[in-house]
Short mmCIF file of C-alpha atoms in Angstrom, two decimals:
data_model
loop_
_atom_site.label_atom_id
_atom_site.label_comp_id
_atom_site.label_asym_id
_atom_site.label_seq_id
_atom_site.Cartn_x
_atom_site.Cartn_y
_atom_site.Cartn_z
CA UNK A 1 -0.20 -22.99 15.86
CA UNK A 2 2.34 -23.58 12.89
CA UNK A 3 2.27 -26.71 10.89
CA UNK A 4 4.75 -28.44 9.63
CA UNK A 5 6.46 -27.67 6.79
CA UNK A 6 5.54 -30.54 4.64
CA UNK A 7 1.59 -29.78 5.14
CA UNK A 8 0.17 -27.41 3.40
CA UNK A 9 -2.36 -25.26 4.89
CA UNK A 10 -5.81 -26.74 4.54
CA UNK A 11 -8.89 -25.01 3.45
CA UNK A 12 -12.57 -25.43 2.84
CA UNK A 13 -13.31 -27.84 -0.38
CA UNK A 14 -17.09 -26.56 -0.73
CA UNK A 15 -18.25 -26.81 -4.27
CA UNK A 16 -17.69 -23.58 -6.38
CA UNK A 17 -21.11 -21.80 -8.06
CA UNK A 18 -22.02 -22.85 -10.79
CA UNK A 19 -21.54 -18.83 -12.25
CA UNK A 20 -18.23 -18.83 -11.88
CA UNK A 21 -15.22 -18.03 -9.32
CA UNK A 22 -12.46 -15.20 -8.97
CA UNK A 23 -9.41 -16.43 -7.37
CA UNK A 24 -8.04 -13.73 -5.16
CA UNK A 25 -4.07 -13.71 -4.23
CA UNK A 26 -2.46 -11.19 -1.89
CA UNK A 27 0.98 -11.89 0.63
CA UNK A 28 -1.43 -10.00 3.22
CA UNK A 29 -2.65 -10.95 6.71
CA UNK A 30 -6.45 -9.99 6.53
CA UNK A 31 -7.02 -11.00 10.23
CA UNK A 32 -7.77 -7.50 11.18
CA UNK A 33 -8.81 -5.39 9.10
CA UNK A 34 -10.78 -3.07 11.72
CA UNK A 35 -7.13 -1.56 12.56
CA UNK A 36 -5.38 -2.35 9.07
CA UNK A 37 -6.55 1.23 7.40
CA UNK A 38 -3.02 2.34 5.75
CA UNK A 39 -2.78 2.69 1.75
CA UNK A 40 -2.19 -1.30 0.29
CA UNK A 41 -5.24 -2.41 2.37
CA UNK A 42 -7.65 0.54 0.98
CA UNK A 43 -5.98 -0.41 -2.23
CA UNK A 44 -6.82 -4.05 -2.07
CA UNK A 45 -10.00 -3.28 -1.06
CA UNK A 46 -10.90 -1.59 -3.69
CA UNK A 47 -9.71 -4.30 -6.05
CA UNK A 48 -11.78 -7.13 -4.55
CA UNK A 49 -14.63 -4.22 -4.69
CA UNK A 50 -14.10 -4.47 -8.73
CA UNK A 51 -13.64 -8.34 -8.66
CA UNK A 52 -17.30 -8.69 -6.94
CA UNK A 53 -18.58 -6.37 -9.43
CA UNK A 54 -17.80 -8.90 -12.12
CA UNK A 55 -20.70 -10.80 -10.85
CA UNK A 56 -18.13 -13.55 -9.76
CA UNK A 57 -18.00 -15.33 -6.67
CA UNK A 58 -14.76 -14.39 -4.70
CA UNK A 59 -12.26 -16.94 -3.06
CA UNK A 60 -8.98 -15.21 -0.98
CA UNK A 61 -5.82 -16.62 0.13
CA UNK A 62 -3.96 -14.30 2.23
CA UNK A 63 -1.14 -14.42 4.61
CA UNK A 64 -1.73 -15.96 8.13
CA UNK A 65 -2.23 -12.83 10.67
CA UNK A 66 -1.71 -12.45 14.63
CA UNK A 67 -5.31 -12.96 15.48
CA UNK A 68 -6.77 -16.18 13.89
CA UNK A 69 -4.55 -18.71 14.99
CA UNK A 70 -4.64 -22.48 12.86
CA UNK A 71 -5.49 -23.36 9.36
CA UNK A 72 -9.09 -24.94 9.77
CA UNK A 73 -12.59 -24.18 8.57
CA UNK A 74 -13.28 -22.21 11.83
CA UNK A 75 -10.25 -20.15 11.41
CA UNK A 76 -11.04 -19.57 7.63
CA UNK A 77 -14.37 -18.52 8.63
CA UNK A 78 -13.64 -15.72 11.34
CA UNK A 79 -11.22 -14.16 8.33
CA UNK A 80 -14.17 -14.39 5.85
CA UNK A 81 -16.78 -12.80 8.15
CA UNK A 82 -13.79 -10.02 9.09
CA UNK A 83 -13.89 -9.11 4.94
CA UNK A 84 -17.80 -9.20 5.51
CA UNK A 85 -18.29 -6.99 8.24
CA UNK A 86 -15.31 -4.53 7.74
CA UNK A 87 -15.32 -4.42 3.76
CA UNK A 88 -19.02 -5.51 3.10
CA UNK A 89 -17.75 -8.06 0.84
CA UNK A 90 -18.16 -11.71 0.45
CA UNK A 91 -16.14 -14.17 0.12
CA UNK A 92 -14.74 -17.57 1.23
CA UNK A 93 -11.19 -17.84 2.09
CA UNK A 94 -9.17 -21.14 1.06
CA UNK A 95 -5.67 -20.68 2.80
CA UNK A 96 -3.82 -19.07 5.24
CA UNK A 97 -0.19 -19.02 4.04
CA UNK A 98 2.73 -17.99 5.67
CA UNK A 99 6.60 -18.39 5.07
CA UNK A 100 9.09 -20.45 6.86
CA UNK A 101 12.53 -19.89 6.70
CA UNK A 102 14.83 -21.70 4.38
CA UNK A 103 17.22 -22.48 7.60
CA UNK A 104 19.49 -25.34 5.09
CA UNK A 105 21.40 -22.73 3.05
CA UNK A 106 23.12 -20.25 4.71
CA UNK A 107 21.54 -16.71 4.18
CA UNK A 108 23.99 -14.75 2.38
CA UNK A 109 24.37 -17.56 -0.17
CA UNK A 110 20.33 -17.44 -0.33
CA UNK A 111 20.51 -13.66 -0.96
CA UNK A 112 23.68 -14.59 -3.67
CA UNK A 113 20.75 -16.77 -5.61
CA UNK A 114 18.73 -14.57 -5.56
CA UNK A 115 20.75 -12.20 -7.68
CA UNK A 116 20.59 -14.70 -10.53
CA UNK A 117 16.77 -15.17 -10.24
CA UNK A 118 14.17 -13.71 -7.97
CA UNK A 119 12.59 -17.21 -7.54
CA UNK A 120 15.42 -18.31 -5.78
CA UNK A 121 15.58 -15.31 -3.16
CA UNK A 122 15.05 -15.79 0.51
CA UNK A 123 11.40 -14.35 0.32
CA UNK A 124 10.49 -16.89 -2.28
CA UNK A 125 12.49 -19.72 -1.24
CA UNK A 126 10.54 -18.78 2.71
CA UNK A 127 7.54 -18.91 1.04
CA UNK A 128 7.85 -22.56 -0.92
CA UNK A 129 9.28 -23.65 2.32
CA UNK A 130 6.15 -22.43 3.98
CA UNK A 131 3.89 -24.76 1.51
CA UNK A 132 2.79 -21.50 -0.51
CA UNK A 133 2.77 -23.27 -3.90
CA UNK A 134 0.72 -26.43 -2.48
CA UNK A 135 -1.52 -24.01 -1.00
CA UNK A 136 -2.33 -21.55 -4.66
CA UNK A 137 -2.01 -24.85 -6.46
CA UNK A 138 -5.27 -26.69 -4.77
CA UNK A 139 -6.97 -23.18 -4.87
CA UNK A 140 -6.31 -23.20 -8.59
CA UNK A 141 -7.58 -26.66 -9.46
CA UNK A 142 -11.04 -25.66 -8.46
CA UNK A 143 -10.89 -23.90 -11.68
CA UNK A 144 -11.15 -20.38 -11.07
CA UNK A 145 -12.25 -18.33 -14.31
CA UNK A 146 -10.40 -15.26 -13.14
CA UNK A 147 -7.44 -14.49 -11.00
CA UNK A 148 -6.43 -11.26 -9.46
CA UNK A 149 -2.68 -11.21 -7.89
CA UNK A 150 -2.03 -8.59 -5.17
CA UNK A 151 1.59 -7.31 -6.31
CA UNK A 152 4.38 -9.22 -7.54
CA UNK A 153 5.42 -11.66 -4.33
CA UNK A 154 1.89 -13.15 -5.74
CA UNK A 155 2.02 -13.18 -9.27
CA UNK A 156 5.12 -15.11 -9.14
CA UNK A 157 4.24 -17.75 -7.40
CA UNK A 158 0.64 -17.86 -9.05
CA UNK A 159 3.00 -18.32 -12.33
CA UNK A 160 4.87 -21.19 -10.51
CA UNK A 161 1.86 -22.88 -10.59
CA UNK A 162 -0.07 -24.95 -13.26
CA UNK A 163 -3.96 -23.81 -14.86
CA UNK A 164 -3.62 -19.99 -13.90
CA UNK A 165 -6.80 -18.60 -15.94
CA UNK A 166 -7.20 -15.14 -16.85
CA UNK A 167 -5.16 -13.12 -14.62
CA UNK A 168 -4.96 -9.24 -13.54
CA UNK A 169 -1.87 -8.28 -11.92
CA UNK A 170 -2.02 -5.25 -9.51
CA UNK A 171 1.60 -4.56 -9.67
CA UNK A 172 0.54 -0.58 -7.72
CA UNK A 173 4.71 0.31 -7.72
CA UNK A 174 6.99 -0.52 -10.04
CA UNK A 175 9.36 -2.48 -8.06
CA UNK A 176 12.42 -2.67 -10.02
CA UNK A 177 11.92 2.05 -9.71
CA UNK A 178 11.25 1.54 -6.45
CA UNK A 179 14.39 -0.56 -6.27
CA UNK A 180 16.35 1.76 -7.99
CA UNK A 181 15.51 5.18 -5.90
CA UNK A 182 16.83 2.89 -2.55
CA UNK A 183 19.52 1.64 -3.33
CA UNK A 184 22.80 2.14 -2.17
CA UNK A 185 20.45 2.90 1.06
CA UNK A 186 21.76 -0.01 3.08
CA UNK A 187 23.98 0.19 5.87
CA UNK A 188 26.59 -2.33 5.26
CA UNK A 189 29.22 -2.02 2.11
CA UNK A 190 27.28 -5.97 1.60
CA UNK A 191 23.95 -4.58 2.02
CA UNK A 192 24.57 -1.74 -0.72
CA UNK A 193 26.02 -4.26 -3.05
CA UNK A 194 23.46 -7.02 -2.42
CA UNK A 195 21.01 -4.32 -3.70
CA UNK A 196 22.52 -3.37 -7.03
CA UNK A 197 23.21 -7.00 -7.90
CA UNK A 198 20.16 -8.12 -7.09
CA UNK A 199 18.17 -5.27 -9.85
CA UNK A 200 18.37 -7.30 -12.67
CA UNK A 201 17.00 -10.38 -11.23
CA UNK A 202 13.76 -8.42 -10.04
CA UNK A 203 13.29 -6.73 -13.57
CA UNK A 204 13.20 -10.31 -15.12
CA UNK A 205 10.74 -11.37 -12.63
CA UNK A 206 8.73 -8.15 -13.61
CA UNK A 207 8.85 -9.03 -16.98
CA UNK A 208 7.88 -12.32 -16.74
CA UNK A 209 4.96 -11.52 -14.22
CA UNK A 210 3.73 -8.73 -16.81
CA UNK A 211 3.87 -10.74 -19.89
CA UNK A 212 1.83 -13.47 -18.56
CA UNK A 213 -0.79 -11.24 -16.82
CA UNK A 214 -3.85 -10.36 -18.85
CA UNK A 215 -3.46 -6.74 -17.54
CA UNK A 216 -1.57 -5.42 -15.37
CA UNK A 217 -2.65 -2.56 -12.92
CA UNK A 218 -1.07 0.63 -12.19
CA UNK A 219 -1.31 3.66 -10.27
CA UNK A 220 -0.32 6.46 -12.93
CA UNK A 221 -0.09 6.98 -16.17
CA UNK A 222 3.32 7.31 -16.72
CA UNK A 223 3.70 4.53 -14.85
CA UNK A 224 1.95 2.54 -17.52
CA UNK A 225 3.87 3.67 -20.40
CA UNK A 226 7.15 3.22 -18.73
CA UNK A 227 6.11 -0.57 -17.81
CA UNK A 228 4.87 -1.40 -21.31
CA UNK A 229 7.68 -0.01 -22.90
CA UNK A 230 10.06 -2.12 -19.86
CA UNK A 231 7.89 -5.19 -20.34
CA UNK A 232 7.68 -5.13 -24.44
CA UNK A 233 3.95 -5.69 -24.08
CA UNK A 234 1.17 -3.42 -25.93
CA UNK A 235 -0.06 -0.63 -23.81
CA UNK A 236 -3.55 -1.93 -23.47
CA UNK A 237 -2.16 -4.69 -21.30
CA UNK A 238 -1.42 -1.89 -18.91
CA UNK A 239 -4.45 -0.11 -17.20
CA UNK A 240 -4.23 2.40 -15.07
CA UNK A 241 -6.08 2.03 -11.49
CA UNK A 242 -5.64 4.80 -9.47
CA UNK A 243 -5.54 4.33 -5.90
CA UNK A 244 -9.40 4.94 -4.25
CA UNK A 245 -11.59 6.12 -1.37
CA UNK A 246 -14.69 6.59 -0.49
CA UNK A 247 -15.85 9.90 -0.77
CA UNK A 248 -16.37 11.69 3.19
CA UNK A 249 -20.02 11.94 3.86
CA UNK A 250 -21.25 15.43 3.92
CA UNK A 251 -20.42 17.34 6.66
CA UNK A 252 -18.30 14.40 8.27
CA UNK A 253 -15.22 16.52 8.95
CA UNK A 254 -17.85 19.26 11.04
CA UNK A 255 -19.08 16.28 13.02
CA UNK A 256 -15.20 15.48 13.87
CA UNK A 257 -14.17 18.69 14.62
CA UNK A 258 -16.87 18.39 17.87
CA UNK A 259 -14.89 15.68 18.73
CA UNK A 260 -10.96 16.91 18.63
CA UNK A 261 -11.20 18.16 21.84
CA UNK A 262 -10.74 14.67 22.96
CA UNK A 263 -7.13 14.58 21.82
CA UNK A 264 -5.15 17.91 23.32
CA UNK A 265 -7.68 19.73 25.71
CA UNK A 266 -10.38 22.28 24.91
CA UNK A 267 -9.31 24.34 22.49
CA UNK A 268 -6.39 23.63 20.40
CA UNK A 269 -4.58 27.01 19.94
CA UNK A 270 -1.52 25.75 18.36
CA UNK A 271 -1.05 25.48 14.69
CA UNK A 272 -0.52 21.76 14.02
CA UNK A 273 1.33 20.07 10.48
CA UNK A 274 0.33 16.24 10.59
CA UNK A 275 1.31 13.38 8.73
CA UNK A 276 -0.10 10.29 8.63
CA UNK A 277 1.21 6.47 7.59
CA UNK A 278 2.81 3.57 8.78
CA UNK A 279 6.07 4.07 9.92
CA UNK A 280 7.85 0.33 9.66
CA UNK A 281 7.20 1.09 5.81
CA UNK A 282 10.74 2.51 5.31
CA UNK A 283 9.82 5.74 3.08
CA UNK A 284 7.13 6.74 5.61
CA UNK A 285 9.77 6.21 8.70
CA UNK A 286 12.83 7.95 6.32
CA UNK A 287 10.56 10.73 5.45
CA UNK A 288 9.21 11.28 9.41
CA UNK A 289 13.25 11.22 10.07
CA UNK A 290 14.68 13.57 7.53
CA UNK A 291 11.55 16.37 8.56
CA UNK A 292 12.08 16.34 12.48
CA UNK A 293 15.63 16.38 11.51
CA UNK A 294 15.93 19.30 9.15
CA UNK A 295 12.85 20.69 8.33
CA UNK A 296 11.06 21.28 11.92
CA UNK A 297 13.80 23.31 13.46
CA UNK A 298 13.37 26.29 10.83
CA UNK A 299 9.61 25.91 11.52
CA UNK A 300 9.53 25.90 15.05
CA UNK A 301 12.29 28.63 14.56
CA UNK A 302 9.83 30.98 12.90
CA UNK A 303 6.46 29.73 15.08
CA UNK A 304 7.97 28.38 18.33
CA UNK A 305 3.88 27.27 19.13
CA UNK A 306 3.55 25.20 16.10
CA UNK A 307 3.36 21.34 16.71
CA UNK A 308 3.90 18.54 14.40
CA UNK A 309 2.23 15.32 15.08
CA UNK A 310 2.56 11.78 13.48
CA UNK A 311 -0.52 9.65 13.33
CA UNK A 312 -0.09 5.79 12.17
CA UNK A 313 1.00 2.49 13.26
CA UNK A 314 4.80 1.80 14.41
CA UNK A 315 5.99 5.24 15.23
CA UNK A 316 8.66 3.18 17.15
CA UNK A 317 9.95 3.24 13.50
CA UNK A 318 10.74 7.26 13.66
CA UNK A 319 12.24 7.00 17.20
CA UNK A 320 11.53 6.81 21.10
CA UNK A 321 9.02 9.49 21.89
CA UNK A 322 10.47 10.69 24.89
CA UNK A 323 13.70 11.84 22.43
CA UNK A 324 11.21 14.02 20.12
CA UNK A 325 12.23 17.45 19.87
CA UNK A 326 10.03 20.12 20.83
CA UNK A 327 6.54 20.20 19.40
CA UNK A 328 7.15 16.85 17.52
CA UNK A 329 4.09 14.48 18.99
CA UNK A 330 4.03 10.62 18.09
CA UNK A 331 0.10 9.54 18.15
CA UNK A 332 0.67 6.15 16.83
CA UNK A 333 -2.30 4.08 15.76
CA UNK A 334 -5.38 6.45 16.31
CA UNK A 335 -9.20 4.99 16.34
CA UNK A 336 -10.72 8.25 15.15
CA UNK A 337 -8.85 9.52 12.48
CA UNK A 338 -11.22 11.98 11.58
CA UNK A 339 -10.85 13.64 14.77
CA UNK A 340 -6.58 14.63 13.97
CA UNK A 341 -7.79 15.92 10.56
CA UNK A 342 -10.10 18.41 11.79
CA UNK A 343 -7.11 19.73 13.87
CA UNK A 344 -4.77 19.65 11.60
CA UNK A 345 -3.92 22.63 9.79
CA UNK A 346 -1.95 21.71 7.06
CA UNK A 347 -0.90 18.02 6.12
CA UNK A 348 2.76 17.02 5.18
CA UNK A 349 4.38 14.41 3.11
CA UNK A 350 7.51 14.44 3.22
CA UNK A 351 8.51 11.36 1.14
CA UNK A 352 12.07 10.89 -0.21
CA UNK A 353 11.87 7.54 -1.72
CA UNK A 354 9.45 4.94 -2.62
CA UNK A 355 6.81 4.76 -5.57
CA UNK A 356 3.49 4.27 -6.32
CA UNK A 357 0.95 7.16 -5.19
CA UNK A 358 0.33 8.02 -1.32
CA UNK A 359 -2.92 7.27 -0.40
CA UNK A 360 -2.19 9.43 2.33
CA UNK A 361 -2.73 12.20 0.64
CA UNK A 362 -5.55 11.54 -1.32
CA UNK A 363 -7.10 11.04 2.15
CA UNK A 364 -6.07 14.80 3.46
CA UNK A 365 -7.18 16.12 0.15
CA UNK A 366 -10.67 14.26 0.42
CA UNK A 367 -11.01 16.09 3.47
CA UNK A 368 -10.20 19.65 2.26
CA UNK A 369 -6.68 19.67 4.05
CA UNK A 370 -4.01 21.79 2.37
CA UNK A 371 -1.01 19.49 1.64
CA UNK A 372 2.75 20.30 1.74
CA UNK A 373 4.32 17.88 0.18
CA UNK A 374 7.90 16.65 -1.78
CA UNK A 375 7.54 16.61 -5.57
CA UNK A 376 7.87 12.34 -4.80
CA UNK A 377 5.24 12.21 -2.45
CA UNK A 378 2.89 13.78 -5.29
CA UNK A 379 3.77 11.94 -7.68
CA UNK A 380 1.35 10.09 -10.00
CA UNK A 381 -1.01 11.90 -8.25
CA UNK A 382 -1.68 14.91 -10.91
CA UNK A 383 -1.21 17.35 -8.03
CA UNK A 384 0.04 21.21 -10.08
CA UNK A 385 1.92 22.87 -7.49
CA UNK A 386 0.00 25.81 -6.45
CA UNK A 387 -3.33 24.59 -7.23
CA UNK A 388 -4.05 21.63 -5.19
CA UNK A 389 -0.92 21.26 -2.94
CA UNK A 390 2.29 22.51 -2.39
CA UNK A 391 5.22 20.53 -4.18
CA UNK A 392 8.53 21.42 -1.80
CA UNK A 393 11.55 19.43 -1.88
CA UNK A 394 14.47 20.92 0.51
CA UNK A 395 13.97 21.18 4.03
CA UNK A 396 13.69 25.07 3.74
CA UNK A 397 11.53 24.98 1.12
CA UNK A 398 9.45 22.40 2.59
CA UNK A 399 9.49 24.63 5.64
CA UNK A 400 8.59 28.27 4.02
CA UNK A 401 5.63 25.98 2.94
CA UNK A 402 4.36 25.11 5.81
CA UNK A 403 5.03 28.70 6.88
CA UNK A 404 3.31 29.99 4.14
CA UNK A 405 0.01 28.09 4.83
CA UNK A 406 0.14 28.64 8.69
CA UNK A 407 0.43 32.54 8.49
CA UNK A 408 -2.57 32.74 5.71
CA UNK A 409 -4.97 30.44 6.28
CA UNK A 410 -7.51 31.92 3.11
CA UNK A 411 -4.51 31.03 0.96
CA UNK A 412 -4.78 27.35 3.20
CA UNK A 413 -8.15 27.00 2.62
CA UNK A 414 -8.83 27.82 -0.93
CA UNK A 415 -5.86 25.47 -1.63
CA UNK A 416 -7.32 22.60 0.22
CA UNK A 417 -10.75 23.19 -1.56
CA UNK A 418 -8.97 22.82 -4.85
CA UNK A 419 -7.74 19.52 -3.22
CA UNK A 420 -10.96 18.59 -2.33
CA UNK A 421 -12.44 18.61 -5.70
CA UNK A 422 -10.11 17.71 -7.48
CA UNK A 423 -9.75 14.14 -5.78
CA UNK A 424 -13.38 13.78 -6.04
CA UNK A 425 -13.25 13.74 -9.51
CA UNK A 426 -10.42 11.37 -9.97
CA UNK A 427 -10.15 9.40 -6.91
CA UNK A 428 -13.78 8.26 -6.19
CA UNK A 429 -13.51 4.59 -4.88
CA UNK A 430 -16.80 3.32 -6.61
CA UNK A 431 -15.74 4.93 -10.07
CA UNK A 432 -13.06 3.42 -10.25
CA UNK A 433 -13.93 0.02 -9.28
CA UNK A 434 -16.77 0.10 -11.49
CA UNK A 435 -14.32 0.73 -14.26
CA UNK A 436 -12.03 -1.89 -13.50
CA UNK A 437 -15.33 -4.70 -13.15
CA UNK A 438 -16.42 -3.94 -16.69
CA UNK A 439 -13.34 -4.18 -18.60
CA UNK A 440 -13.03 -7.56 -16.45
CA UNK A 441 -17.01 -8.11 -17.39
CA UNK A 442 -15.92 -7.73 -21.16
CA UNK A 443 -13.19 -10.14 -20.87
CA UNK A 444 -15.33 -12.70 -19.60
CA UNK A 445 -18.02 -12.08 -21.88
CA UNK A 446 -15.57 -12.45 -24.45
CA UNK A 447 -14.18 -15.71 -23.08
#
């Protein structure tokens, strides 16, 4: 059940160790994390990874989910033992927040203010309304030594507050690019103009956020030079933290392939392009779109028993199944996702807008998959076209891709292999993490 406005969400008051505390801040629902699998949960995994590594206890306050209803220690509890047995990580979570809408000023005149000042846009005014502040500021005053805010809804309100320690700021995009590439995308002549006017706003906030963040993470390097430069900070306040998984046990993808039967019969004869995502994340959804669209009618053209199939939650988001074209298959959310890579032939990503780096693909190359994917989608990635995927941006080119990898699948394999190592070396979860904890480790120790 909701509370009231004017209560903040309560949360456990148990003593903090003695060695210290990390204060962990993300907008995120972490009620179930058994089906929450896409790219800014593996990322924040990975984060709280490096945050345990510091030898620090860890305290979370996320965003009230769908499955733990009420704020009280019991409810707490059932998130803290879902970050134990899904993430083998512990840690005690203080607050469930959530946002309530500012229903007192009319909306457009909300989305007006926020054009002069990010704080005063209807996601931040939603989430004062919802207590948000009351909640980070009680969390604070048990004196965390270290604070790590999950992307910039977070760190601004952690710099509303009073006391914030030593604090790393995952930023992952930069929003004020990602911004930038979408707008103008709206549908509405307000909508399009809303956008533009509300830019400089957001790169203020940026700055601000940056400048009062010990570092600030991101997920390439030219990410990091364009953000120091932005955010008139040295480059050393910038670290780059790629995105990271866990490397596939050995012979993991054999074991699935016994088991992808189970999705389209005995034998699966027909060559099969897969992407995989979340499709209410608009650049997935676009990208799904824009392929069935124009791409998959000059590949289905040239091998009428190809099949494309889109794995990930929402595929409501791309459009109503029954309405698919030929070949086009929506799996939606899929429990074994092991099982759809070792059927697919060759994985697609084809991205139009958005930032950051695709976890997505970092995934298919883990697993040896050969990737066709927009120059976009790649990005930040370090991807060479022609050595570990293949960087296509028009529909036809995307398509004689595709093509290409379908009718030689040598040329398919040795490309995903190149993949394959090449994300080991850069994109090992542990490594990085391990990074990340001892430049925090040296910070500390440095006090």
């Amino acid at each position: 059940m909701n509370q009231p406005a004017s209560t903040p969400d309560r949360f456990d008051a148990s003593p903090p160790l003695a060695k210290g505390r990390c204060l962990i801040v993300t907008a995120l629902p972490l009620d179930d994390l058994q089906a929450s699998r896409h790219g800014i949960y593996q990322r924040l995994r990975m984060l709280m990874t490096a945050m345990a590594g510091t030898g620090l206890m860890l305290d979370v306050v996320c965003s009230q989910g769908n499955r733990v209803e009420g704020h009280d220690s019991a409810a707490l509890a059932r998130v803290s033992e879902g970050i134990r047995e899904h993430w083998g990580l512990q840690a005690r979570v203080l607050g469930l927040t959530r946002s309530v809408k500012d229903v007192r000023t009319p909306y457009i005149v909300q989305q007006l203010l926020g054009c002069v000042s990010q704080r005063w846009s209807p996601g931040m005014r939603a989430a004062v309304a919802g207590g948000q502040l009351e909640v980070l500021q009680r969390a604070l005053d048990e004196k965390p030594v270290l604070v790590l805010a999950h992307r910039l809804r977070s760190m601004a309100l952690l710099c509303a507050c009073q006391g914030l320690p030593t604090a790393v700021f995952d930023m992952d995009d930069i929003e004020h690019v990602v911004h930038q590439r979408r707008m103008g995308l709206g549908q509405s002549t307000r909508e399009r103009w809303l956008s533009r006017a509300e830019l400089p706003a957001l790169a203020r906030l940026e700055r601000q956020a940056v400048r009062r963040a010990w570092k600030t993470l991101v997920c390439a390097r030219d990410d990091a030079h364009l953000l120091a430069d932005f955010c008139g900070v040295s480059t050393e306040r910038v670290t780059v933290v790629p995105n990271g998984l866990p490397l596939p046990p050995q012979g993991s993808l054999g074991a699935a392939s016994t088991q992808a039967s189970n999705l389209s019969g005995p034998a699966a004869q027909a060559p099969i392009l897969l992407m995989v995502g979340i499709y209410s994340y608009e650049p997935n959804g676009e990208g799904a779109r824009h392929f069935i669209e124009h791409t998959w009618p000059l590949v289905r053209q040239a091998r009428p028993d190809a099949e494309v199939w889109f794995a990930g939650a929402s595929p409501q988001a791309i459009g109503e199944a029954s309405r698919m074209p030929e070949g086009v298959k929506l799996l939606g959310f899929v429990d074994d996702i092991e099982a759809v890579y070792a059927q697919a032939d060759v994985v697609i990503c084809p991205i139009l807008t958005g930032g950051g780096t695709r976890v997505k693909l970092i995934e298919a190359a883990l697993r040896g998959k050969p990737i066709v994917s927009t120059t976009l989608g790649a990005e930040g990635l370090g991807f060479t076209d022609g050595q570990q995927a293949l960087l296509r941006d028009s529909p036809s080119a995307m398509a004689e891709g595709c093509l290409e990898l379908l009718e030689a699948p040598q040329r398919a394999a040795q490309l995903g292999e190149a993949a394959r190592a090449y994300a080991q070396q850069h994109y090992d979860r542990d490594r990085i993490a391990e990074a990340l904890a001892a430049q925090c480790r040296r910070k500390l120790a440095a006090g």
